[in-house]
Short mmCIF file of C-alpha atoms in Angstrom, two decimals:
data_model
loop_
_atom_site.label_atom_id
_atom_site.label_comp_id
_atom_site.label_asym_id
_atom_site.label_seq_id
_atom_site.Cartn_x
_atom_site.Cartn_y
_atom_site.Cartn_z
CA MET A 1 -38.33 39.01 -14.86
CA PRO A 2 -37.69 39.73 -18.56
CA CYS A 3 -34.02 39.98 -19.37
CA LEU A 4 -31.45 39.16 -22.03
CA GLY A 5 -30.44 35.51 -22.29
CA VAL A 6 -26.99 34.42 -23.43
CA LEU A 7 -26.25 30.86 -24.48
CA GLY A 8 -22.49 30.89 -24.19
CA GLY A 9 -19.33 29.05 -23.31
CA MET A 10 -18.49 28.51 -26.98
CA GLY A 11 -15.84 29.42 -26.08
CA PRO A 12 -15.86 30.90 -22.58
CA ALA A 13 -13.46 33.77 -23.45
CA ALA A 14 -15.70 34.76 -26.37
CA THR A 15 -18.69 34.87 -24.00
CA VAL A 16 -16.75 37.15 -21.63
CA ASP A 17 -15.88 39.37 -24.60
CA PHE A 18 -19.56 39.49 -25.59
CA MET A 19 -20.60 40.43 -22.05
CA SER A 20 -17.94 43.11 -21.89
CA LYS A 21 -19.34 44.55 -25.15
CA LEU A 22 -22.88 44.51 -23.72
CA VAL A 23 -21.63 46.60 -20.79
CA ALA A 24 -19.60 48.98 -22.98
CA LEU A 25 -22.50 49.56 -25.41
CA THR A 26 -24.98 50.45 -22.65
CA PRO A 27 -25.13 54.14 -21.78
CA ALA A 28 -25.07 54.04 -17.99
CA SER A 29 -23.65 56.06 -15.12
CA HIS A 30 -24.52 53.54 -12.43
CA ASP A 31 -25.22 49.82 -12.09
CA GLN A 32 -29.00 50.10 -12.20
CA GLU A 33 -29.07 51.53 -15.75
CA HIS A 34 -27.45 48.37 -17.16
CA LEU A 35 -29.47 45.49 -18.60
CA PRO A 36 -30.23 42.37 -16.61
CA VAL A 37 -28.65 39.34 -18.30
CA LEU A 38 -28.85 35.62 -17.67
CA VAL A 39 -25.84 33.76 -19.07
CA ALA A 40 -25.63 29.99 -19.43
CA SER A 41 -21.95 29.44 -20.21
CA LEU A 42 -21.87 25.77 -21.19
CA PRO A 43 -18.44 24.88 -22.60
CA GLN A 44 -19.34 21.17 -22.65
CA ILE A 45 -21.51 21.73 -25.74
CA PRO A 46 -19.77 19.52 -28.34
CA ASP A 47 -17.56 21.20 -30.95
CA ARG A 48 -19.80 22.83 -33.55
CA SER A 49 -17.33 22.99 -36.43
CA ALA A 50 -16.30 19.34 -36.06
CA ALA A 51 -19.95 18.29 -36.13
CA ILE A 52 -20.69 20.21 -39.34
CA LEU A 53 -17.65 18.56 -40.93
CA GLY A 54 -18.94 15.14 -39.83
CA GLN A 55 -16.12 14.65 -37.35
CA GLY A 56 -17.78 14.98 -33.97
CA LYS A 57 -20.77 14.67 -31.70
CA ASP A 58 -24.00 16.43 -32.55
CA PRO A 59 -24.17 19.63 -30.43
CA LEU A 60 -27.88 20.21 -31.08
CA PRO A 61 -29.24 18.36 -27.99
CA ALA A 62 -26.88 20.31 -25.69
CA LEU A 63 -27.71 23.61 -27.44
CA LEU A 64 -31.41 22.88 -26.93
CA GLU A 65 -30.80 22.06 -23.27
CA GLY A 66 -29.15 25.48 -22.86
CA LEU A 67 -32.11 27.16 -24.54
CA ARG A 68 -34.51 25.26 -22.29
CA LEU A 69 -32.70 26.52 -19.21
CA LEU A 70 -32.83 30.15 -20.43
CA ASN A 71 -36.47 29.94 -21.49
CA GLN A 72 -37.44 28.33 -18.20
CA ALA A 73 -35.98 31.35 -16.41
CA GLY A 74 -38.15 33.61 -18.58
CA VAL A 75 -35.59 35.47 -20.69
CA GLY A 76 -37.09 37.76 -23.34
CA LEU A 77 -34.43 37.44 -26.04
CA ILE A 78 -31.61 34.99 -26.64
CA THR A 79 -28.17 35.59 -28.11
CA ILE A 80 -25.58 32.92 -28.91
CA PRO A 81 -22.07 34.44 -29.10
CA CYS A 82 -20.78 31.54 -31.22
CA ALA A 83 -21.17 31.97 -34.96
CA THR A 84 -20.78 28.29 -35.91
CA SER A 85 -23.75 27.22 -33.77
CA HIS A 86 -25.98 29.30 -36.07
CA HIS A 87 -25.74 26.41 -38.53
CA TRP A 88 -28.60 25.01 -36.38
CA TYR A 89 -30.40 28.37 -36.12
CA ASP A 90 -33.73 27.29 -37.64
CA ASN A 91 -33.90 24.25 -35.41
CA LEU A 92 -33.00 26.28 -32.31
CA SER A 93 -35.44 29.08 -33.13
CA ALA A 94 -38.28 26.65 -33.68
CA GLN A 95 -37.78 25.25 -30.17
CA SER A 96 -37.26 28.50 -28.23
CA LYS A 97 -40.06 30.57 -26.76
CA ALA A 98 -37.82 33.66 -26.68
CA PRO A 99 -36.72 34.92 -30.10
CA ILE A 100 -33.05 34.32 -30.95
CA LEU A 101 -30.94 37.00 -32.61
CA HIS A 102 -28.93 35.75 -35.61
CA ILE A 103 -25.25 36.71 -35.37
CA ALA A 104 -24.60 36.66 -39.12
CA ARG A 105 -27.73 38.68 -39.86
CA ALA A 106 -26.76 41.23 -37.18
CA THR A 107 -23.31 41.47 -38.77
CA ALA A 108 -24.60 41.78 -42.33
CA GLN A 109 -27.12 44.45 -41.32
CA ARG A 110 -24.27 46.61 -40.09
CA ILE A 111 -22.64 46.65 -43.51
CA ALA A 112 -23.54 49.40 -45.95
CA GLN A 113 -25.02 47.92 -49.13
CA GLY A 114 -22.46 46.10 -51.28
CA GLY A 115 -18.70 45.90 -51.10
CA HIS A 116 -16.21 43.08 -51.06
CA ALA A 117 -14.95 41.25 -47.96
CA MET A 118 -13.16 38.15 -46.79
CA LEU A 119 -15.12 36.02 -44.33
CA LEU A 120 -12.94 34.72 -41.50
CA ALA A 121 -14.70 31.89 -39.69
CA THR A 122 -14.43 28.25 -38.64
CA ARG A 123 -14.28 25.59 -41.34
CA GLY A 124 -17.71 24.50 -40.15
CA THR A 125 -19.21 27.95 -40.74
CA ILE A 126 -17.54 28.14 -44.17
CA ALA A 127 -18.80 24.67 -45.13
CA SER A 128 -22.29 25.44 -43.87
CA GLY A 129 -22.62 28.62 -45.94
CA PHE A 130 -25.10 30.42 -43.65
CA PHE A 131 -22.79 33.35 -42.91
CA ARG A 132 -21.81 33.94 -46.53
CA ASP A 133 -25.48 33.80 -47.56
CA GLU A 134 -26.37 36.61 -45.12
CA LEU A 135 -23.55 38.78 -46.48
CA ILE A 136 -24.52 38.09 -50.11
CA ALA A 137 -28.13 38.98 -49.26
CA GLN A 138 -26.75 42.36 -48.20
CA GLY A 139 -25.26 42.84 -51.68
CA MET A 140 -21.67 41.90 -50.81
CA THR A 141 -19.26 39.77 -52.75
CA VAL A 142 -17.57 37.38 -50.34
CA GLU A 143 -14.14 35.81 -50.50
CA ILE A 144 -13.23 32.70 -48.52
CA PRO A 145 -9.70 32.08 -47.14
CA ASP A 146 -7.66 29.60 -49.15
CA PRO A 147 -8.27 26.30 -47.31
CA GLU A 148 -4.66 25.13 -47.68
CA THR A 149 -2.98 28.31 -46.42
CA GLU A 150 -5.06 31.19 -45.04
CA GLN A 151 -7.69 29.00 -43.38
CA ILE A 152 -4.96 27.13 -41.50
CA THR A 153 -3.98 30.48 -39.95
CA VAL A 154 -7.61 31.24 -39.10
CA ASP A 155 -7.92 27.79 -37.45
CA ASP A 156 -4.73 28.49 -35.47
CA CYS A 157 -6.01 31.90 -34.32
CA ILE A 158 -9.24 30.32 -33.03
CA ARG A 159 -7.37 27.47 -31.34
CA LEU A 160 -4.88 29.82 -29.67
CA VAL A 161 -7.64 32.02 -28.24
CA LYS A 162 -9.38 28.89 -26.90
CA GLU A 163 -6.05 27.91 -25.30
CA GLY A 164 -5.84 31.30 -23.58
CA ARG A 165 -3.01 32.42 -25.87
CA ALA A 166 -4.56 35.52 -27.45
CA PRO A 167 -1.22 37.37 -27.88
CA SER A 168 0.08 34.54 -30.11
CA ALA A 169 -3.18 34.59 -32.05
CA ASN A 170 -2.72 38.33 -32.45
CA GLN A 171 0.62 37.90 -34.23
CA LEU A 172 -0.82 35.35 -36.65
CA MET A 173 -3.85 37.54 -37.35
CA GLU A 174 -1.64 40.53 -38.06
CA ARG A 175 0.32 38.58 -40.71
CA LEU A 176 -2.85 37.09 -42.23
CA LEU A 177 -4.36 40.54 -42.67
CA GLU A 178 -1.14 41.96 -44.13
CA ARG A 179 -0.92 39.22 -46.75
CA ALA A 180 -4.57 39.56 -47.72
CA ASP A 181 -4.09 43.32 -47.90
CA ALA A 182 -1.27 42.75 -50.41
CA ARG A 183 -3.89 40.96 -52.54
CA GLY A 184 -6.20 44.00 -52.29
CA ILE A 185 -8.59 42.80 -49.58
CA ARG A 186 -9.47 45.66 -47.23
CA THR A 187 -12.56 44.42 -45.39
CA PHE A 188 -12.71 41.36 -43.17
CA ILE A 189 -15.69 39.85 -41.41
CA LEU A 190 -14.63 38.43 -38.03
CA GLY A 191 -17.24 35.69 -38.36
CA CYS A 192 -16.23 33.59 -35.36
CA THR A 193 -16.44 35.01 -31.83
CA GLU A 194 -12.85 34.01 -31.00
CA LEU A 195 -11.52 36.20 -33.81
CA PRO A 196 -12.21 39.65 -32.30
CA LEU A 197 -9.96 38.51 -29.43
CA ALA A 198 -7.28 37.48 -31.94
CA ALA A 199 -7.65 40.83 -33.75
CA ARG A 200 -7.69 43.01 -30.60
CA GLY A 201 -5.71 46.20 -31.09
CA ILE A 202 -5.09 45.66 -34.80
CA ALA A 203 -5.83 48.87 -36.71
CA ARG A 204 -4.46 50.24 -39.96
CA ASP A 205 -5.46 52.91 -42.44
CA GLY A 206 -7.89 51.46 -44.95
CA LEU A 207 -8.44 48.24 -42.96
CA THR A 208 -12.01 47.48 -41.93
CA LEU A 209 -12.71 44.70 -39.43
CA ILE A 210 -16.38 43.87 -38.89
CA ASP A 211 -16.74 42.29 -35.44
CA SER A 212 -19.67 39.84 -35.30
CA THR A 213 -19.56 39.74 -31.46
CA LEU A 214 -19.92 43.52 -31.34
CA GLU A 215 -22.81 43.57 -33.82
CA LEU A 216 -24.66 40.85 -31.92
CA ALA A 217 -24.14 42.81 -28.69
CA ARG A 218 -25.32 46.02 -30.36
CA GLN A 219 -28.64 44.48 -31.46
CA ALA A 220 -29.11 42.85 -28.05
CA VAL A 221 -28.54 46.11 -26.14
CA GLU A 222 -30.82 48.06 -28.51
CA HIS A 223 -33.58 45.48 -27.99
CA GLY A 224 -33.17 45.39 -24.20
CA LEU A 225 -33.19 49.17 -23.83
CA ARG A 226 -36.21 49.49 -26.15
CA GLN A 227 -38.05 46.96 -23.97
CA GLY A 228 -37.05 48.86 -20.82
CA TRP A 229 -35.56 45.77 -19.16
CA ASN A 230 -33.25 48.03 -17.15
CA ARG A 231 -36.18 50.00 -15.72
CA GLN A 232 -37.94 47.14 -13.97
CA PRO A 233 -37.25 46.33 -10.32
CA ILE A 234 -36.33 42.72 -9.57
CA VAL A 235 -38.79 42.71 -6.69
CA ASP A 236 -40.91 45.58 -5.44
CA VAL A 237 -39.57 46.87 -2.15
CA PRO A 238 -40.50 50.08 -0.39
CA MET A 239 -37.91 52.76 0.32
CA ILE A 240 -36.79 51.97 3.85
CA ASP A 241 -33.81 52.35 6.04
CA HIS A 242 -32.29 48.93 6.17
CA PRO A 243 -31.59 47.74 9.71
CA GLY A 244 -28.00 47.00 8.61
CA MET B 1 -26.63 19.90 -14.36
CA PRO B 2 -24.31 20.95 -11.51
CA CYS B 3 -22.38 24.10 -12.31
CA LEU B 4 -21.03 27.29 -10.79
CA GLY B 5 -23.60 30.00 -10.09
CA VAL B 6 -22.74 33.69 -10.17
CA LEU B 7 -25.02 36.32 -8.68
CA GLY B 8 -23.67 39.38 -10.44
CA GLY B 9 -24.37 42.73 -12.04
CA MET B 10 -23.02 44.57 -8.97
CA GLY B 11 -21.62 46.12 -11.05
CA PRO B 12 -21.79 44.54 -14.50
CA ALA B 13 -18.14 45.32 -15.37
CA ALA B 14 -16.99 43.66 -12.14
CA THR B 15 -18.98 40.55 -13.07
CA VAL B 16 -17.29 40.46 -16.49
CA ASP B 17 -13.92 40.80 -14.74
CA PHE B 18 -14.82 37.91 -12.42
CA MET B 19 -15.83 35.71 -15.38
CA SER B 20 -12.65 36.58 -17.22
CA LYS B 21 -10.68 35.49 -14.13
CA LEU B 22 -12.64 32.20 -13.98
CA VAL B 23 -11.56 31.52 -17.57
CA ALA B 24 -7.94 32.57 -17.01
CA LEU B 25 -7.60 30.43 -13.85
CA THR B 26 -8.89 27.26 -15.52
CA PRO B 27 -6.19 25.10 -17.12
CA ALA B 28 -7.79 24.30 -20.49
CA SER B 29 -6.69 23.77 -24.06
CA HIS B 30 -10.20 23.67 -25.50
CA ASP B 31 -13.71 24.83 -24.63
CA GLN B 32 -14.87 21.56 -23.10
CA GLU B 33 -12.29 21.66 -20.27
CA HIS B 34 -13.75 24.90 -18.89
CA LEU B 35 -16.34 24.99 -16.13
CA PRO B 36 -20.04 25.42 -16.84
CA VAL B 37 -21.28 28.64 -15.25
CA LEU B 38 -24.72 30.17 -14.82
CA VAL B 39 -24.59 33.93 -14.34
CA ALA B 40 -27.51 36.05 -13.19
CA SER B 41 -26.25 39.58 -13.83
CA LEU B 42 -28.91 41.70 -12.11
CA PRO B 43 -27.79 45.35 -12.00
CA GLN B 44 -31.20 46.45 -10.72
CA ILE B 45 -30.34 45.09 -7.25
CA PRO B 46 -30.49 48.26 -5.11
CA ASP B 47 -27.21 49.90 -4.08
CA ARG B 48 -25.67 47.86 -1.27
CA SER B 49 -23.46 50.51 0.24
CA ALA B 50 -26.26 53.11 0.38
CA ALA B 51 -28.52 50.59 2.15
CA ILE B 52 -25.92 49.80 4.84
CA LEU B 53 -25.51 53.53 5.42
CA GLY B 54 -29.29 53.88 5.77
CA GLN B 55 -29.61 55.88 2.57
CA GLY B 56 -31.29 53.51 0.16
CA LYS B 57 -33.61 50.62 -0.58
CA ASP B 58 -33.01 47.26 1.04
CA PRO B 59 -31.25 45.03 -1.54
CA LEU B 60 -31.91 41.80 0.36
CA PRO B 61 -35.19 40.84 -1.38
CA ALA B 62 -33.58 41.30 -4.81
CA LEU B 63 -30.45 39.39 -3.75
CA LEU B 64 -32.67 36.53 -2.54
CA GLU B 65 -34.58 36.56 -5.84
CA GLY B 66 -31.27 36.17 -7.68
CA LEU B 67 -30.31 33.27 -5.42
CA ARG B 68 -33.71 31.66 -5.99
CA LEU B 69 -33.17 31.82 -9.76
CA LEU B 70 -29.71 30.20 -9.50
CA ASN B 71 -30.85 27.51 -7.06
CA GLN B 72 -33.88 26.70 -9.19
CA ALA B 73 -31.51 26.02 -12.09
CA GLY B 74 -29.58 23.60 -9.85
CA VAL B 75 -26.22 25.32 -9.44
CA GLY B 76 -23.82 23.57 -7.04
CA LEU B 77 -22.01 26.61 -5.63
CA ILE B 78 -22.75 30.33 -5.62
CA THR B 79 -20.34 33.25 -5.84
CA ILE B 80 -21.28 36.92 -5.52
CA PRO B 81 -18.61 39.14 -7.10
CA CYS B 82 -19.69 42.17 -5.06
CA ALA B 83 -18.00 42.52 -1.68
CA THR B 84 -20.55 44.90 -0.11
CA SER B 85 -23.42 42.43 -0.57
CA HIS B 86 -21.61 40.10 1.86
CA HIS B 87 -22.97 42.34 4.62
CA TRP B 88 -26.08 40.11 4.20
CA TYR B 89 -24.05 36.88 3.87
CA ASP B 90 -25.61 35.00 6.80
CA ASN B 91 -29.11 35.82 5.63
CA LEU B 92 -28.29 34.82 2.04
CA SER B 93 -26.56 31.60 3.06
CA ALA B 94 -29.46 30.57 5.25
CA GLN B 95 -31.82 30.82 2.30
CA SER B 96 -29.68 29.19 -0.41
CA LYS B 97 -29.61 25.47 -1.11
CA ALA B 98 -26.20 25.79 -2.81
CA PRO B 99 -23.37 26.92 -0.53
CA ILE B 100 -22.13 30.48 -1.07
CA LEU B 101 -18.43 31.33 -1.10
CA HIS B 102 -17.52 34.35 1.06
CA ILE B 103 -15.43 36.89 -0.85
CA ALA B 104 -13.72 38.35 2.24
CA ARG B 105 -12.94 34.91 3.65
CA ALA B 106 -11.50 33.82 0.27
CA THR B 107 -9.35 36.97 0.24
CA ALA B 108 -8.18 36.59 3.85
CA GLN B 109 -7.31 32.92 3.30
CA ARG B 110 -4.92 33.94 0.55
CA ILE B 111 -2.90 36.09 2.91
CA ALA B 112 0.02 34.60 4.78
CA GLN B 113 -0.53 34.84 8.53
CA GLY B 114 -0.19 38.38 9.86
CA GLY B 115 0.98 41.58 8.26
CA HIS B 116 -0.43 45.06 7.90
CA ALA B 117 -2.71 46.25 5.12
CA MET B 118 -5.09 49.00 4.10
CA LEU B 119 -8.58 47.84 3.22
CA LEU B 120 -9.97 49.63 0.17
CA ALA B 121 -13.73 49.11 -0.06
CA THR B 122 -17.08 50.89 -0.21
CA ARG B 123 -18.18 52.99 2.76
CA GLY B 124 -20.86 50.36 3.33
CA THR B 125 -18.31 47.55 3.62
CA ILE B 126 -16.16 49.67 5.94
CA ALA B 127 -19.16 50.58 8.14
CA SER B 128 -20.34 46.96 8.22
CA GLY B 129 -16.98 45.62 9.40
CA PHE B 130 -17.34 42.09 7.95
CA PHE B 131 -14.31 42.40 5.66
CA ARG B 132 -12.00 43.82 8.34
CA ASP B 133 -13.11 41.06 10.74
CA GLU B 134 -12.07 38.35 8.27
CA LEU B 135 -8.64 39.95 7.82
CA ILE B 136 -8.15 40.34 11.58
CA ALA B 137 -9.13 36.69 12.05
CA GLN B 138 -6.18 35.92 9.74
CA GLY B 139 -3.85 37.78 12.11
CA MET B 140 -3.59 41.01 10.14
CA THR B 141 -3.69 44.54 11.40
CA VAL B 142 -6.01 46.55 9.18
CA GLU B 143 -5.95 50.23 8.36
CA ILE B 144 -8.99 52.05 6.99
CA PRO B 145 -8.71 54.98 4.53
CA ASP B 146 -9.20 58.41 6.07
CA PRO B 147 -12.93 59.07 5.48
CA GLU B 148 -12.39 62.76 4.64
CA THR B 149 -9.60 62.31 2.11
CA GLU B 150 -8.52 58.81 1.01
CA GLN B 151 -12.01 57.29 1.12
CA ILE B 152 -13.28 60.04 -1.18
CA THR B 153 -10.73 58.83 -3.76
CA VAL B 154 -11.81 55.21 -3.24
CA ASP B 155 -15.46 56.26 -3.75
CA ASP B 156 -14.46 58.10 -6.93
CA CYS B 157 -12.56 55.07 -8.27
CA ILE B 158 -15.61 52.85 -7.74
CA ARG B 159 -17.97 55.41 -9.30
CA LEU B 160 -15.71 55.93 -12.34
CA VAL B 161 -15.49 52.18 -13.02
CA LYS B 162 -19.28 51.95 -12.78
CA GLU B 163 -19.49 54.84 -15.27
CA GLY B 164 -17.28 52.92 -17.71
CA ARG B 165 -14.33 55.28 -17.06
CA ALA B 166 -11.71 52.83 -15.79
CA PRO B 167 -8.73 54.82 -17.19
CA SER B 168 -9.71 57.84 -15.07
CA ALA B 169 -10.14 55.58 -12.05
CA ASN B 170 -6.70 54.19 -12.78
CA GLN B 171 -5.07 57.61 -12.44
CA LEU B 172 -6.80 58.26 -9.11
CA MET B 173 -5.83 54.83 -7.80
CA GLU B 174 -2.20 55.36 -8.79
CA ARG B 175 -2.05 58.60 -6.75
CA LEU B 176 -3.88 57.07 -3.77
CA LEU B 177 -1.39 54.20 -3.61
CA GLU B 178 1.59 56.54 -3.96
CA ARG B 179 0.42 58.70 -1.05
CA ALA B 180 -0.30 55.72 1.18
CA ASP B 181 3.10 54.30 0.23
CA ALA B 182 4.69 57.54 1.49
CA ARG B 183 3.04 56.73 4.84
CA GLY B 184 4.60 53.26 4.80
CA ILE B 185 1.63 51.19 3.64
CA ARG B 186 2.77 48.49 1.22
CA THR B 187 -0.18 46.06 1.13
CA PHE B 188 -3.68 46.93 -0.05
CA ILE B 189 -6.77 44.78 -0.05
CA LEU B 190 -8.89 45.54 -3.12
CA GLY B 191 -12.05 44.80 -1.14
CA CYS B 192 -14.60 45.96 -3.69
CA THR B 193 -14.90 44.23 -7.07
CA GLU B 194 -14.71 47.52 -8.99
CA LEU B 195 -11.25 48.23 -7.55
CA PRO B 196 -9.23 45.58 -9.45
CA LEU B 197 -10.48 47.33 -12.61
CA ALA B 198 -9.32 50.69 -11.21
CA ALA B 199 -5.94 49.16 -10.28
CA ARG B 200 -5.39 47.29 -13.56
CA GLY B 201 -1.79 47.49 -14.68
CA ILE B 202 -0.52 49.17 -11.52
CA ALA B 203 2.63 47.41 -10.30
CA ARG B 204 5.60 48.67 -8.31
CA ASP B 205 8.43 47.09 -6.37
CA GLY B 206 7.29 46.39 -2.83
CA LEU B 207 3.62 47.05 -3.58
CA THR B 208 1.20 44.18 -2.90
CA LEU B 209 -2.37 44.37 -4.17
CA ILE B 210 -4.68 41.60 -2.97
CA ASP B 211 -7.50 41.24 -5.50
CA SER B 212 -10.71 39.98 -3.87
CA THR B 213 -12.28 39.20 -7.28
CA LEU B 214 -9.30 37.00 -8.16
CA GLU B 215 -9.38 35.16 -4.83
CA LEU B 216 -13.12 34.50 -5.11
CA ALA B 217 -12.57 33.19 -8.66
CA ARG B 218 -9.67 31.03 -7.49
CA GLN B 219 -11.77 29.28 -4.83
CA ALA B 220 -14.67 28.86 -7.27
CA VAL B 221 -12.48 27.27 -9.97
CA GLU B 222 -10.78 24.97 -7.44
CA HIS B 223 -14.18 23.81 -6.18
CA GLY B 224 -15.61 23.29 -9.67
CA LEU B 225 -12.60 21.32 -10.91
CA ARG B 226 -12.57 19.19 -7.74
CA GLN B 227 -16.25 18.38 -8.33
CA GLY B 228 -15.52 17.52 -11.97
CA TRP B 229 -18.20 19.90 -13.28
CA ASN B 230 -16.24 20.22 -16.52
CA ARG B 231 -16.27 16.46 -17.10
CA GLN B 232 -20.02 15.99 -17.26
CA PRO B 233 -21.88 16.09 -20.58
CA ILE B 234 -24.85 18.46 -20.74
CA VAL B 235 -26.93 15.71 -22.31
CA ASP B 236 -25.84 12.22 -23.29
CA VAL B 237 -25.53 11.91 -27.03
CA PRO B 238 -23.90 9.11 -28.96
CA MET B 239 -20.95 9.79 -31.28
CA ILE B 240 -22.59 10.26 -34.65
CA ASP B 241 -21.93 12.01 -37.89
CA HIS B 242 -24.25 14.95 -37.80
CA PRO B 243 -26.31 15.32 -41.00
CA GLY B 244 -25.08 18.95 -41.20
#
């Protein structure tokens, strides 16, 4: 049965946020209009950022194992609601039968040509450069948080969300955005899937937050609806009165 | 890889709520301490309540197909965050290699011996009787909503959540609980997984809401932690510096 595949658990709360966005973005008045989704939430996948920085286990074998599981079940498209893991995107894509959406590309494609933004992401994503490259390809100029000050706050926000302390992350995010605003930065790319949870409810005149989780979900829902995955029965059964 | 299996999509928002409760109930300070979960969210499974009432397609073949998919992937325990589908529990259990938790049993086991409660659930669940039986087995006396008045509100709450209109459901639920309170009912079993979303944020002195989604999640997390599913690597990889 063709359906959407999600390689998740990185972290688990970010995967739940992604799934909740899939549901919210699907126009539906009853269950059966929603898209079928297979989610492998595998939090044991080694830390992606640490690996990029040369400080941890290689997550690639575990990522590939997750893809194998999804492909074996016959999913038609794969999404990975973890930005940092896209450092290995080419490797993952080459070994997946189902195409994999690219979270940074989905985010960049949402942005009108040009503009200036600060990329908020893990240190691994920043060091890797893949996310910045996608934004630059879209004509943006991209600012990176100061590694000695602002990035420490970004790291803390991500850590707090992973610890289940989103309200504390929210306070830190609010201050980070205020200080950057004082320097004239108005647009922020939430380029790590924990960060939309840290930024939940933050809104201000002139502030633009681009949510990579939301943009990945948007492309996934558009693809699934176009393919009609919500119009196919799981098994063909005749219309009968069930004996109860 | 042994992990928790979730047969979901009934409805999709209820499955997201269940997953969010799995995450919240797991003591974890980083991703890797969370439980691995495989979720088959299959909203195309025919309407369970309609089938019990003799008004719709039999969902059993589609439910079994979902179980087959989860068992094939090797899950160690299955949860179904949809109360009504437990009408077919014996049939499902008999055909699943992995044991299946029973949502009504998990809910009843949470209740201290005895007491009086109103069971809020789909008309299918009410007609089937399985949920009431589990509560009675726990020594409770169980009241059922008046089918001509209160149950219409319960039906509306469930429908509104499935339509993505939880705030409207919330208003209806608030009034339903107030009226029942005026009749002396203080304890309510949220015996349909859409209803915790309709009741979100409702709290009053003396009011007890027993959330079946939460109790199912609690038993699932306890089982998974006891089995150590969060302590097993997905694949064995040595500690190396990744080339990046």
